[in-house]
Amino acid sequence: MELSGKRVLLIIGGGIAAYKALELIRRLKDAGASVHAILTAAGAQFITSLSVSALSGERTYQELFDLTVESEMGHIALSRAADLLVVAPATADLMAKLAVGLAPDLASTALLATDKPVLLAPAMNVRMWQHPATRRNLAALTRDGIHIVGPNDGEMACGEFGQGRMAEPAEILAAITAILKPVNLAGIRALVTAGPTHEPIDPVRYLGNRSSGKQGYAIAEALFNAGAETVLVSGPVALTAAATSKLVRVETAIEMRDACEAALPVDIAICAAAVADWHVEHPHTTKLKKPNAPPSLVLVENPDILAELSHHPTARPKLVIGFAAETGNLLVNAAAKRAAKGCDWIIANDVSTDTQGKSVMGSDSNRVHLLSEAGAESWPLLSKRDVAQRLTAKIAQFFGRAA
Ligand code: C5P
């Protein structure tokens, strides 16, 4: 069984989605994990400790200062004995407490006291999810390395429609498995491209695409952490260096292509860079002056690194993965791109702005679909780090390395 011997501490917050936590316990047990649960006071308004214990087969913890429990197992030990802490549903209140480090009750104390990974499955009203305070807390939690799964779009118990529904138990279980299942890519060589390219117009101006580089950096780190020898070829980004075997910084698409070529042979190539499609044929060597007439620029197509790697005559990687950032007809366009580029997998994401005018670009989370020969697999909204980790698990499966 996938999670045999693993111990999960499940914190059940207050919200109608608490009933799904019961289903999650059942699925975790079916997968071989043992589950200890903390039911918050708000959570206990929705489900009872009796039903939690009936499913977990363990006593359910509720009070911070419960002397009997403290003598059996202190709250610190409770949070350390687990391999993973899962908060489902994670309310806006629980997220806020964890983001600032408040610990007024057992759940928040366990979260603060743990030295283990933490996964949150947020569930709340759409307005609460979109509130600037929740956005700030989410960004802080992601920076702190907290894993996030969901929330999903859909109809909510409060009658409103939007993002805020807790991820389904199966999605939470998949996120848990991705975190807890050891992946070993030792001996595998990986190449990752990330960030934009800058194509000079003159010494101060350039053509470029929007790209923070966050997703590519997260992928390189996840592969490196799994033991792969990883070369990250990065365009100009504002990120600090990632944990990789080698980081090659480049400016232009041609430099990026040359750096990729120099990194071959590799087993996997992942092209997450937003490469500019064209470069200026003859960039000016001196700064163009504004009072003069606007320059006409002759543009020349850049090499398509993904397509070149996919059709490499001598050193085609065993697995080539590209990205498709689309603003409409996502799956159709992404499938066409997979065929056109000749890569094995495409990770498709919608980069149109949301109702708040915010785009996935530069944000910390991403909702993607993985397209392969086998079809399309849709993942819930995940932090970019969790997308990277899940992709790494998929890659491990491909190479027969999954535990
Ligand atoms: O053609 P488009 O830019 O939409 O394709 C996106 C995919 O192709 C991404 O994986 C990107 O990294 C890769 N690409 C590339 N070289 C280019 C253009 C795109 O590697 N010149």
Short mmCIF file of C-alpha atoms and ligand atoms in Angstrom, two decimals:
data_model
loop_
_atom_site.label_atom_id
_atom_site.label_comp_id
_atom_site.label_asym_id
_atom_site.label_seq_id
_atom_site.Cartn_x
_atom_site.Cartn_y
_atom_site.Cartn_z
CA MET A 1 0.00 0.00 0.00
CA GLU A 2 1.17 3.43 -1.01
CA LEU A 3 1.29 5.01 2.45
CA SER A 4 2.11 1.96 4.57
CA GLY A 5 3.77 2.91 7.83
CA LYS A 6 3.11 6.63 7.35
CA ARG A 7 1.51 8.61 10.09
CA VAL A 8 -0.67 11.62 9.31
CA LEU A 9 -1.86 14.20 11.81
CA LEU A 10 -5.09 15.56 10.35
CA ILE A 11 -6.33 18.91 11.64
CA ILE A 12 -10.00 19.45 10.88
CA GLY A 13 -11.00 23.10 10.83
CA GLY A 14 -14.45 24.62 10.91
CA GLY A 15 -16.41 24.62 7.68
CA ILE A 16 -18.99 22.58 5.89
CA ALA A 17 -16.15 20.84 4.01
CA ALA A 18 -15.26 19.15 7.33
CA TYR A 19 -17.49 16.25 6.26
CA LYS A 20 -15.02 15.54 3.45
CA ALA A 21 -12.30 15.12 6.08
CA LEU A 22 -14.10 11.93 7.14
CA GLU A 23 -13.81 10.57 3.62
CA LEU A 24 -10.15 11.60 3.60
CA ILE A 25 -9.50 9.60 6.79
CA ARG A 26 -11.06 6.54 5.17
CA ARG A 27 -8.94 6.94 2.05
CA LEU A 28 -5.77 7.47 4.08
CA LYS A 29 -6.48 4.31 6.09
CA ASP A 30 -7.17 2.40 2.86
CA ALA A 31 -3.78 3.59 1.59
CA GLY A 32 -2.12 2.13 4.69
CA ALA A 33 -1.54 5.33 6.69
CA SER A 34 -2.40 5.76 10.35
CA VAL A 35 -4.37 8.90 11.11
CA HIS A 36 -4.50 10.92 14.30
CA ALA A 37 -6.88 13.83 14.23
CA ILE A 38 -7.26 17.17 15.93
CA LEU A 39 -10.75 18.57 15.70
CA THR A 40 -10.89 22.33 16.27
CA ALA A 41 -13.74 23.85 18.25
CA ALA A 42 -15.13 25.24 14.98
CA GLY A 43 -14.67 21.87 13.28
CA ALA A 44 -16.66 20.23 16.08
CA GLN A 45 -19.63 22.39 15.08
CA PHE A 46 -19.78 20.45 11.82
CA ILE A 47 -18.72 16.89 12.65
CA THR A 48 -18.26 14.99 15.90
CA SER A 49 -15.13 13.54 17.44
CA LEU A 50 -17.05 10.26 17.61
CA SER A 51 -17.27 9.97 13.83
CA VAL A 52 -13.62 11.02 13.46
CA SER A 53 -12.47 8.40 15.98
CA ALA A 54 -14.73 5.74 14.50
CA LEU A 55 -12.96 6.16 11.17
CA SER A 56 -9.43 6.80 12.40
CA GLY A 57 -9.53 4.13 15.09
CA GLU A 58 -7.69 6.56 17.38
CA ARG A 59 -8.76 9.05 19.98
CA THR A 60 -9.48 12.52 18.60
CA TYR A 61 -7.69 15.44 20.20
CA GLN A 62 -9.54 18.66 20.91
CA GLU A 63 -8.22 20.58 23.89
CA LEU A 64 -4.81 22.17 24.24
CA PHE A 65 -4.69 21.76 27.99
CA ASP A 66 -6.08 18.28 28.34
CA LEU A 67 -4.11 16.82 31.25
CA THR A 68 -4.91 13.19 30.48
CA VAL A 69 -3.68 13.59 26.98
CA GLU A 70 -0.66 15.61 28.09
CA SER A 71 0.33 12.71 30.33
CA GLU A 72 -0.17 10.22 27.48
CA MET A 73 1.20 12.38 24.69
CA GLY A 74 1.99 16.08 24.82
CA HIS A 75 0.91 18.37 22.04
CA ILE A 76 4.52 18.80 20.95
CA ALA A 77 5.04 15.04 20.65
CA LEU A 78 1.74 14.75 18.77
CA SER A 79 2.97 17.16 16.11
CA ARG A 80 6.39 15.50 15.87
CA ALA A 81 5.29 11.87 15.79
CA ALA A 82 3.52 12.48 12.48
CA ASP A 83 5.25 12.25 9.10
CA LEU A 84 2.95 14.98 7.75
CA LEU A 85 0.42 17.45 9.11
CA VAL A 86 -2.65 17.98 6.93
CA VAL A 87 -5.17 20.73 7.56
CA ALA A 88 -8.49 19.97 5.86
CA PRO A 89 -10.46 22.12 5.74
CA ALA A 90 -7.96 24.93 6.29
CA THR A 91 -10.04 27.97 7.19
CA ALA A 92 -8.99 31.58 6.59
CA ASP A 93 -8.57 31.83 10.36
CA LEU A 94 -6.24 28.82 10.65
CA MET A 95 -4.20 30.07 7.69
CA ALA A 96 -3.91 33.52 9.27
CA LYS A 97 -2.78 32.08 12.61
CA LEU A 98 -0.12 29.94 10.96
CA ALA A 99 1.04 32.78 8.70
CA VAL A 100 1.79 35.03 11.67
CA GLY A 101 2.70 32.32 14.17
CA LEU A 102 -0.20 32.56 16.62
CA ALA A 103 -0.91 29.48 18.72
CA PRO A 104 -3.99 29.99 20.88
CA ASP A 105 -5.32 26.44 20.55
CA LEU A 106 -4.21 22.85 20.00
CA ALA A 107 -4.41 22.92 16.19
CA SER A 108 -2.36 26.08 15.75
CA THR A 109 0.09 24.99 18.46
CA ALA A 110 0.68 21.66 16.71
CA LEU A 111 1.23 23.49 13.42
CA LEU A 112 3.75 25.83 15.00
CA ALA A 113 5.55 23.12 16.99
CA THR A 114 6.04 20.64 14.18
CA ASP A 115 9.25 19.89 12.33
CA LYS A 116 7.40 17.96 9.62
CA PRO A 117 5.90 19.06 6.28
CA VAL A 118 2.49 20.71 6.40
CA LEU A 119 -0.21 20.51 3.71
CA LEU A 120 -3.20 22.86 3.73
CA ALA A 121 -6.45 22.22 1.85
CA PRO A 122 -8.12 25.65 2.07
CA ALA A 123 -11.90 25.94 2.05
CA MET A 124 -13.76 29.18 2.49
CA ASN A 125 -16.16 31.61 0.92
CA VAL A 126 -14.84 33.00 -2.38
CA ARG A 127 -14.63 36.57 -1.02
CA MET A 128 -12.65 35.38 1.98
CA TRP A 129 -10.28 33.51 -0.35
CA GLN A 130 -9.84 36.62 -2.50
CA HIS A 131 -9.43 39.00 0.42
CA PRO A 132 -6.04 40.76 0.37
CA ALA A 133 -5.36 39.46 3.90
CA THR A 134 -5.82 35.83 2.76
CA ARG A 135 -3.70 36.50 -0.35
CA ARG A 136 -0.94 37.89 1.88
CA ASN A 137 -1.17 34.93 4.25
CA LEU A 138 -1.11 32.45 1.36
CA ALA A 139 2.01 34.09 -0.07
CA ALA A 140 3.71 34.02 3.35
CA LEU A 141 2.78 30.35 3.92
CA THR A 142 4.04 29.35 0.48
CA ARG A 143 7.31 31.19 1.15
CA ASP A 144 7.58 29.27 4.42
CA GLY A 145 7.43 26.02 2.46
CA ILE A 146 3.87 25.06 3.39
CA HIS A 147 2.22 22.83 0.77
CA ILE A 148 -1.17 23.91 -0.56
CA VAL A 149 -3.79 21.91 -2.49
CA GLY A 150 -6.85 23.68 -3.87
CA PRO A 151 -9.25 25.28 -3.44
CA ASN A 152 -11.30 24.41 -6.49
CA ASP A 153 -13.83 26.46 -8.42
CA GLY A 154 -17.48 25.63 -8.08
CA GLU A 155 -20.71 26.11 -6.26
CA MET A 156 -20.32 26.70 -2.56
CA ALA A 157 -22.48 25.77 0.37
CA CYS A 158 -23.13 29.47 1.00
CA GLY A 159 -24.82 29.68 -2.41
CA GLU A 160 -22.05 31.68 -4.07
CA PHE A 161 -19.99 30.41 -6.96
CA GLY A 162 -16.24 30.71 -7.30
CA GLN A 163 -12.91 29.58 -5.98
CA GLY A 164 -13.11 28.32 -2.41
CA ARG A 165 -14.37 24.73 -2.46
CA MET A 166 -12.03 22.37 -0.68
CA ALA A 167 -10.08 20.01 -2.95
CA GLU A 168 -11.70 16.57 -3.18
CA PRO A 169 -10.41 13.83 -0.83
CA ALA A 170 -8.83 12.01 -3.81
CA GLU A 171 -6.95 15.20 -4.76
CA ILE A 172 -5.77 15.72 -1.18
CA LEU A 173 -4.67 12.08 -1.01
CA ALA A 174 -2.67 12.52 -4.23
CA ALA A 175 -1.00 15.63 -2.77
CA ILE A 176 -0.18 13.71 0.42
CA THR A 177 1.27 10.82 -1.57
CA ALA A 178 3.42 13.20 -3.63
CA ILE A 179 4.88 14.65 -0.41
CA LEU A 180 5.37 11.38 1.48
CA LYS A 181 6.45 9.00 -1.24
CA PRO A 182 10.21 8.99 -1.57
CA VAL A 183 11.38 9.56 -5.11
CA ASN A 184 14.88 8.63 -6.15
CA LEU A 185 16.27 10.05 -9.37
CA ALA A 186 19.92 9.37 -8.58
CA GLY A 187 21.88 8.78 -11.76
CA ILE A 188 19.38 10.68 -13.91
CA ARG A 189 20.57 13.84 -15.68
CA ALA A 190 18.07 16.67 -16.10
CA LEU A 191 18.05 19.94 -18.00
CA VAL A 192 15.57 22.69 -17.11
CA THR A 193 15.08 26.04 -18.84
CA ALA A 194 13.44 28.85 -16.89
CA GLY A 195 12.60 32.53 -17.05
CA PRO A 196 12.30 34.83 -20.04
CA THR A 197 14.92 35.69 -22.62
CA HIS A 198 15.86 39.28 -23.36
CA GLU A 199 16.55 40.12 -26.97
CA PRO A 200 18.43 43.42 -27.22
CA ILE A 201 17.12 46.29 -29.34
CA ASP A 202 19.91 48.59 -28.21
CA PRO A 203 22.08 48.64 -25.05
CA VAL A 204 19.12 49.58 -22.82
CA ARG A 205 16.02 48.14 -24.49
CA TYR A 206 14.96 44.59 -25.19
CA LEU A 207 12.14 42.37 -26.41
CA GLY A 208 10.96 39.77 -23.93
CA ASN A 209 8.08 37.72 -22.58
CA ARG A 210 6.60 37.92 -19.12
CA SER A 211 8.02 35.20 -16.89
CA SER A 212 9.07 35.13 -13.25
CA GLY A 213 10.99 31.86 -13.61
CA LYS A 214 9.36 30.54 -10.41
CA GLN A 215 7.89 27.37 -11.94
CA GLY A 216 11.11 26.42 -13.74
CA TYR A 217 13.23 27.06 -10.65
CA ALA A 218 10.84 24.99 -8.52
CA ILE A 219 11.09 22.11 -11.01
CA ALA A 220 14.89 22.24 -11.06
CA GLU A 221 14.97 22.20 -7.26
CA ALA A 222 12.51 19.32 -6.98
CA LEU A 223 14.52 17.23 -9.45
CA PHE A 224 17.77 18.08 -7.67
CA ASN A 225 16.25 17.24 -4.28
CA ALA A 226 15.15 13.89 -5.70
CA GLY A 227 18.77 13.15 -6.55
CA ALA A 228 18.90 14.06 -10.25
CA GLU A 229 21.97 15.84 -11.57
CA THR A 230 20.26 19.02 -12.69
CA VAL A 231 21.41 21.80 -14.99
CA LEU A 232 19.23 24.89 -14.83
CA VAL A 233 19.56 27.28 -17.75
CA SER A 234 17.99 30.52 -16.66
CA GLY A 235 17.13 33.73 -18.45
CA PRO A 236 17.17 37.01 -16.49
CA VAL A 237 15.00 36.61 -13.35
CA ALA A 238 14.83 38.24 -9.94
CA LEU A 239 15.08 34.92 -8.08
CA THR A 240 17.94 33.87 -5.88
CA ALA A 241 19.92 30.90 -7.13
CA ALA A 242 18.09 27.59 -6.94
CA ALA A 243 19.47 24.43 -5.36
CA THR A 244 20.76 22.69 -8.49
CA SER A 245 23.92 20.97 -9.63
CA LYS A 246 24.64 23.76 -12.08
CA LEU A 247 23.07 27.12 -12.89
CA VAL A 248 23.86 28.70 -16.24
CA ARG A 249 22.64 32.28 -16.59
CA VAL A 250 21.87 33.49 -20.09
CA GLU A 251 20.33 36.54 -21.66
CA THR A 252 19.10 35.65 -25.16
CA ALA A 253 17.36 32.69 -26.81
CA ILE A 254 20.47 31.86 -28.80
CA GLU A 255 22.55 31.81 -25.62
CA MET A 256 19.88 29.62 -24.00
CA ARG A 257 19.92 27.19 -26.92
CA ASP A 258 23.74 27.02 -26.84
CA ALA A 259 23.73 26.39 -23.07
CA CYS A 260 21.16 23.59 -23.53
CA GLU A 261 23.18 22.05 -26.30
CA ALA A 262 26.27 22.15 -24.06
CA ALA A 263 24.38 20.36 -21.28
CA LEU A 264 23.57 17.32 -23.47
CA PRO A 265 23.33 14.38 -23.14
CA VAL A 266 20.54 14.42 -20.55
CA ASP A 267 17.78 11.94 -19.70
CA ILE A 268 15.08 14.59 -19.21
CA ALA A 269 14.66 18.07 -20.64
CA ILE A 270 12.01 20.39 -19.27
CA CYS A 271 11.50 23.64 -21.15
CA ALA A 272 9.76 25.99 -18.76
CA ALA A 273 11.36 29.14 -20.17
CA ALA A 274 9.22 31.76 -21.90
CA VAL A 275 11.57 32.19 -24.83
CA ALA A 276 11.07 35.27 -27.00
CA ASP A 277 9.92 34.24 -30.44
CA TRP A 278 12.11 36.74 -32.28
CA HIS A 279 15.31 38.69 -31.92
CA VAL A 280 16.32 41.93 -33.57
CA GLU A 281 18.51 41.15 -36.56
CA HIS A 282 20.97 43.97 -35.94
CA PRO A 283 20.66 45.41 -32.43
CA HIS A 284 21.87 49.01 -32.23
CA THR A 285 25.21 49.38 -30.50
CA THR A 286 24.32 52.83 -29.17
CA LYS A 287 21.12 53.94 -27.43
CA LEU A 288 18.36 54.93 -29.85
CA LYS A 289 17.20 58.48 -29.15
CA LYS A 290 13.50 59.19 -28.69
CA PRO A 291 13.30 62.46 -30.65
CA ASN A 292 14.26 60.51 -33.76
CA ALA A 293 11.57 58.67 -35.72
CA PRO A 294 10.58 55.32 -34.10
CA PRO A 295 12.97 52.68 -35.41
CA SER A 296 11.80 49.89 -37.67
CA LEU A 297 13.10 46.67 -36.34
CA VAL A 298 13.84 43.68 -38.52
CA LEU A 299 12.97 40.61 -36.49
CA VAL A 300 14.40 37.15 -37.02
CA GLU A 301 12.87 33.98 -35.59
CA ASN A 302 14.61 32.51 -32.57
CA PRO A 303 15.54 28.84 -32.35
CA ASP A 304 12.74 26.75 -30.85
CA ILE A 305 14.69 25.03 -28.10
CA LEU A 306 11.90 22.62 -27.17
CA ALA A 307 11.39 21.52 -30.78
CA GLU A 308 15.14 21.21 -31.34
CA LEU A 309 15.58 19.03 -28.26
CA SER A 310 12.57 16.93 -29.24
CA HIS A 311 14.04 16.30 -32.70
CA HIS A 312 17.68 16.19 -31.68
CA PRO A 313 19.50 14.03 -34.24
CA THR A 314 22.09 12.57 -31.86
CA ALA A 315 21.12 13.18 -28.24
CA ARG A 316 17.35 13.27 -27.89
CA PRO A 317 16.51 13.10 -24.18
CA LYS A 318 14.37 10.08 -23.22
CA LEU A 319 11.71 12.45 -21.89
CA VAL A 320 11.11 15.96 -23.24
CA ILE A 321 8.56 18.14 -21.48
CA GLY A 322 7.26 21.51 -22.67
CA PHE A 323 4.86 24.10 -21.35
CA ALA A 324 1.87 25.63 -23.07
CA ALA A 325 0.73 28.92 -21.63
CA GLU A 326 -2.59 29.67 -23.27
CA THR A 327 -5.38 32.18 -22.82
CA GLY A 328 -8.14 30.10 -24.42
CA ASN A 329 -8.96 26.63 -25.77
CA LEU A 330 -6.34 25.35 -23.39
CA LEU A 331 -6.43 21.61 -23.95
CA VAL A 332 -6.94 21.78 -27.72
CA ASN A 333 -4.10 24.26 -28.20
CA ALA A 334 -1.82 22.37 -25.84
CA ALA A 335 -2.44 19.06 -27.63
CA ALA A 336 -1.65 20.75 -30.95
CA LYS A 337 1.54 22.18 -29.44
CA ARG A 338 2.62 18.77 -28.17
CA ALA A 339 2.30 17.37 -31.67
CA ALA A 340 3.92 20.38 -33.35
CA LYS A 341 6.95 20.44 -31.06
CA GLY A 342 7.40 16.67 -30.92
CA CYS A 343 7.78 16.61 -27.14
CA ASP A 344 6.49 13.78 -24.93
CA TRP A 345 4.54 15.71 -22.33
CA ILE A 346 3.06 19.20 -22.28
CA ILE A 347 2.10 21.02 -19.12
CA ALA A 348 -0.75 23.32 -20.03
CA ASN A 349 -1.76 26.28 -17.94
CA ASP A 350 -4.25 29.03 -18.42
CA VAL A 351 -2.50 32.37 -18.18
CA SER A 352 -5.54 34.56 -18.76
CA THR A 353 -6.20 36.87 -15.85
CA ASP A 354 -8.68 35.85 -13.16
CA THR A 355 -11.65 37.89 -12.02
CA GLN A 356 -9.26 40.00 -9.93
CA GLY A 357 -7.16 40.76 -12.98
CA LYS A 358 -4.38 38.61 -11.58
CA SER A 359 -2.48 36.20 -13.74
CA VAL A 360 -0.58 33.02 -12.89
CA MET A 361 2.54 34.89 -14.05
CA GLY A 362 4.60 35.73 -11.01
CA SER A 363 2.06 34.19 -8.65
CA ASP A 364 2.99 31.34 -6.36
CA SER A 365 0.38 28.85 -7.47
CA ASN A 366 -0.58 27.23 -10.70
CA ARG A 367 -3.41 25.06 -12.00
CA VAL A 368 -2.08 22.82 -14.72
CA HIS A 369 -3.02 19.89 -16.94
CA LEU A 370 -0.49 17.25 -17.93
CA LEU A 371 -0.91 16.06 -21.51
CA SER A 372 0.82 12.92 -22.64
CA GLU A 373 0.18 10.14 -25.11
CA ALA A 374 -2.17 8.69 -22.49
CA GLY A 375 -4.39 11.80 -22.52
CA ALA A 376 -4.89 14.77 -20.24
CA GLU A 377 -4.64 14.72 -16.45
CA SER A 378 -5.93 17.80 -14.61
CA TRP A 379 -4.31 18.77 -11.35
CA PRO A 380 -5.95 20.96 -8.73
CA LEU A 381 -4.59 24.41 -7.93
CA LEU A 382 -1.20 23.77 -6.32
CA SER A 383 1.71 25.88 -5.24
CA LYS A 384 4.36 25.98 -7.97
CA ARG A 385 6.56 23.96 -5.63
CA ASP A 386 3.86 21.29 -5.37
CA VAL A 387 3.40 21.25 -9.15
CA ALA A 388 7.16 20.66 -9.35
CA GLN A 389 7.05 17.90 -6.76
CA ARG A 390 4.17 16.15 -8.45
CA LEU A 391 5.87 16.41 -11.81
CA THR A 392 8.99 14.92 -10.26
CA ALA A 393 6.93 12.00 -8.97
CA LYS A 394 5.52 11.50 -12.50
CA ILE A 395 9.01 11.60 -13.95
CA ALA A 396 10.14 9.04 -11.39
CA GLN A 397 7.27 6.80 -12.48
CA PHE A 398 8.34 7.21 -16.10
CA PHE A 399 11.86 6.08 -15.22
CA GLY A 400 10.55 3.22 -13.05
CA ARG A 401 11.87 4.96 -9.94
CA ALA A 402 8.65 5.50 -8.01
CA ALA A 403 8.74 3.92 -4.56
O1 C5P B 1 5.59 28.05 -28.97
P1 C5P B 1 5.41 28.37 -27.53
O2 C5P B 1 6.33 29.45 -27.04
O3 C5P B 1 4.01 28.65 -27.10
O4 C5P B 1 5.80 27.00 -26.79
C1 C5P B 1 5.98 26.92 -25.45
C2 C5P B 1 6.97 25.84 -25.11
O5 C5P B 1 8.07 25.86 -26.02
C3 C5P B 1 7.59 26.07 -23.75
O6 C5P B 1 7.93 24.81 -23.22
C4 C5P B 1 8.85 26.86 -24.08
O7 C5P B 1 9.85 26.71 -23.09
C5 C5P B 1 9.28 26.25 -25.38
N1 C5P B 1 9.98 27.16 -26.32
C6 C5P B 1 11.32 27.00 -26.54
N2 C5P B 1 11.95 27.82 -27.44
C7 C5P B 1 11.27 28.78 -28.08
C8 C5P B 1 9.90 28.96 -27.86
C9 C5P B 1 9.29 28.13 -26.96
O8 C5P B 1 11.94 26.12 -25.94
N3 C5P B 1 11.91 29.56 -28.94
#
